Tab-separated table of C-alpha atoms and ligand atoms in Angstrom:
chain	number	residue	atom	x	y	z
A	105	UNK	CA	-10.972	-10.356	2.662
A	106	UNK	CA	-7.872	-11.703	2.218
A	107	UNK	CA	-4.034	-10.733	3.437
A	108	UNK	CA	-3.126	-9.338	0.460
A	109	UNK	CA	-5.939	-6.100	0.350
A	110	UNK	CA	-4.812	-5.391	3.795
A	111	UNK	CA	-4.751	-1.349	3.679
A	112	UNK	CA	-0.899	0.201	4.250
A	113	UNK	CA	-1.380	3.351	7.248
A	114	UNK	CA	1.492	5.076	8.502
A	115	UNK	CA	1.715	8.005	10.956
A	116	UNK	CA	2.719	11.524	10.551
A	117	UNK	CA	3.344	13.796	13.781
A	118	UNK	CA	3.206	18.111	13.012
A	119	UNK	CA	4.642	19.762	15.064
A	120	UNK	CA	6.063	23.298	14.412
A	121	UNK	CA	8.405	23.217	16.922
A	122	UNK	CA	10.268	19.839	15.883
A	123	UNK	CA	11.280	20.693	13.067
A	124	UNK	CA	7.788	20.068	11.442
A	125	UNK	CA	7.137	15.891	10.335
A	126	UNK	CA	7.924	13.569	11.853
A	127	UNK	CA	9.207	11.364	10.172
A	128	UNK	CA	9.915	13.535	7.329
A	129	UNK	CA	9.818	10.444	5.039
A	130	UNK	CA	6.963	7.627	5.101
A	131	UNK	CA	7.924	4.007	2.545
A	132	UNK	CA	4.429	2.633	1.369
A	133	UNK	CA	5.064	-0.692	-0.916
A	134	UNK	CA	3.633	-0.648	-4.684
A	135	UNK	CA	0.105	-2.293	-4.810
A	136	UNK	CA	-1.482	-1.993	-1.474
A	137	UNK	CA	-4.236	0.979	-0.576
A	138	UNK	CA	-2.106	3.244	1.682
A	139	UNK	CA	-3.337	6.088	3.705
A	140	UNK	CA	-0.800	8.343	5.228
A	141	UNK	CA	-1.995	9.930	9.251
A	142	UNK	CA	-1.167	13.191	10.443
A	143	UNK	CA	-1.119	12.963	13.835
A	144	UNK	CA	-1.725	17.117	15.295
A	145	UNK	CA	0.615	18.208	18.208
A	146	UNK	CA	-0.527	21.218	20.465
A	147	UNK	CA	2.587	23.261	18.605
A	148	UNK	CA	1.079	23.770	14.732
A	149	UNK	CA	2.478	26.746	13.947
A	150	UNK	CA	2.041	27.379	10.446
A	151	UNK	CA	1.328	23.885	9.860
A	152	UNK	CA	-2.293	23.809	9.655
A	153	UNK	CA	-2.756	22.937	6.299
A	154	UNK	CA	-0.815	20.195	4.328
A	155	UNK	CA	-0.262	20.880	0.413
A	156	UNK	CA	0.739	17.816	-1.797
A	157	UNK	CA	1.156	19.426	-5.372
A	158	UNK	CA	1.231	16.048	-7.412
A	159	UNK	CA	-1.775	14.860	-5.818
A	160	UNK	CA	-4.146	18.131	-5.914
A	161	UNK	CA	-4.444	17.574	-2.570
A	162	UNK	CA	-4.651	20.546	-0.126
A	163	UNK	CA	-5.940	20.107	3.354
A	164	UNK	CA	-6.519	21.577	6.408
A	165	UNK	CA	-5.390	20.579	9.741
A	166	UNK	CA	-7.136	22.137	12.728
A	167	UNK	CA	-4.660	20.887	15.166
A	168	UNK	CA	-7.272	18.424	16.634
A	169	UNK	CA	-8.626	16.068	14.470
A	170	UNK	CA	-6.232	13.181	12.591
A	171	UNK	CA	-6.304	13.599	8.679
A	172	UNK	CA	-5.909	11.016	6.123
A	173	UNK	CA	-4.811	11.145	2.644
A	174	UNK	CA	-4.760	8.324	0.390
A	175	UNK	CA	-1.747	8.008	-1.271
A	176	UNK	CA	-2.016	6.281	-4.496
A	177	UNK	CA	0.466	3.063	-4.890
A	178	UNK	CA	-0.305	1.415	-8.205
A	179	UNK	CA	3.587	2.205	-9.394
A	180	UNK	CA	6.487	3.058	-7.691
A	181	UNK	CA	6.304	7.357	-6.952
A	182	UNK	CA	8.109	9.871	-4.566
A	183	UNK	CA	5.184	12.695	-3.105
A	184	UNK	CA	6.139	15.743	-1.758
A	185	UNK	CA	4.808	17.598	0.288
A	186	UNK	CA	4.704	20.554	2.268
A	187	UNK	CA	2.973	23.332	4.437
A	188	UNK	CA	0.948	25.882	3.029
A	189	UNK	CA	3.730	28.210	2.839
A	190	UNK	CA	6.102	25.442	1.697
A	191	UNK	CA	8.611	25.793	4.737
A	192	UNK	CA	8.196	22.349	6.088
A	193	UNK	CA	8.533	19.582	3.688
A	194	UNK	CA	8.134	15.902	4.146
A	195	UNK	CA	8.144	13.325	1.749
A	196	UNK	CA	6.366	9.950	0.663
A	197	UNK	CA	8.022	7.167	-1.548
A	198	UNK	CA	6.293	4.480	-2.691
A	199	UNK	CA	8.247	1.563	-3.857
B	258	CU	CU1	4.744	27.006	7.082
């Protein structure tokens, strides 16, 4: 396997009480698999499940386990996404 498949993972903290992600924005480059990690916190809130409208995706987050979405990077995107009640938003560009 060479360099160039390496897989792109970045790291998402929820927490409710932080203002929600953190960070609120996550840069994946064009080409490369890329999973995006959300990391729980022991303050969830309302943020136990993670909505991204563009991708179908709709997950839950039990405030133990880490989830990963793949985020798809065959051209250059912006994702949003939010919690299920669309208060907290963060926000993936791929470029
Ligand atoms: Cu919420």
């Amino acid at each position: 396997m060479s360099i160039f498949s390496k897989n792109q993972t970045k790291k998402v903290v929820v927490n409710a009480d932080n203002h929600g992600y953190k960070p609120a924005t996550v840069t994946f480059k064009v080409g490369k698999p890329a999973q995006l990690k959300f990391i729980p916190s022991n303050n969830m809130g309302c943020m136990n499940e993670v909505v991204f409208k563009d991708l179908g995706v709709d997950e839950k987050l039990d405030g133990k386990s880490e989830v990963i979405i793949n985020i798809p990077t065959d051209k250059p995107a912006t994702f949003n996404y939010a919690c299920g009640m669309d208060m907290f938003h963060g926000k993936v560009v791929v470029k």
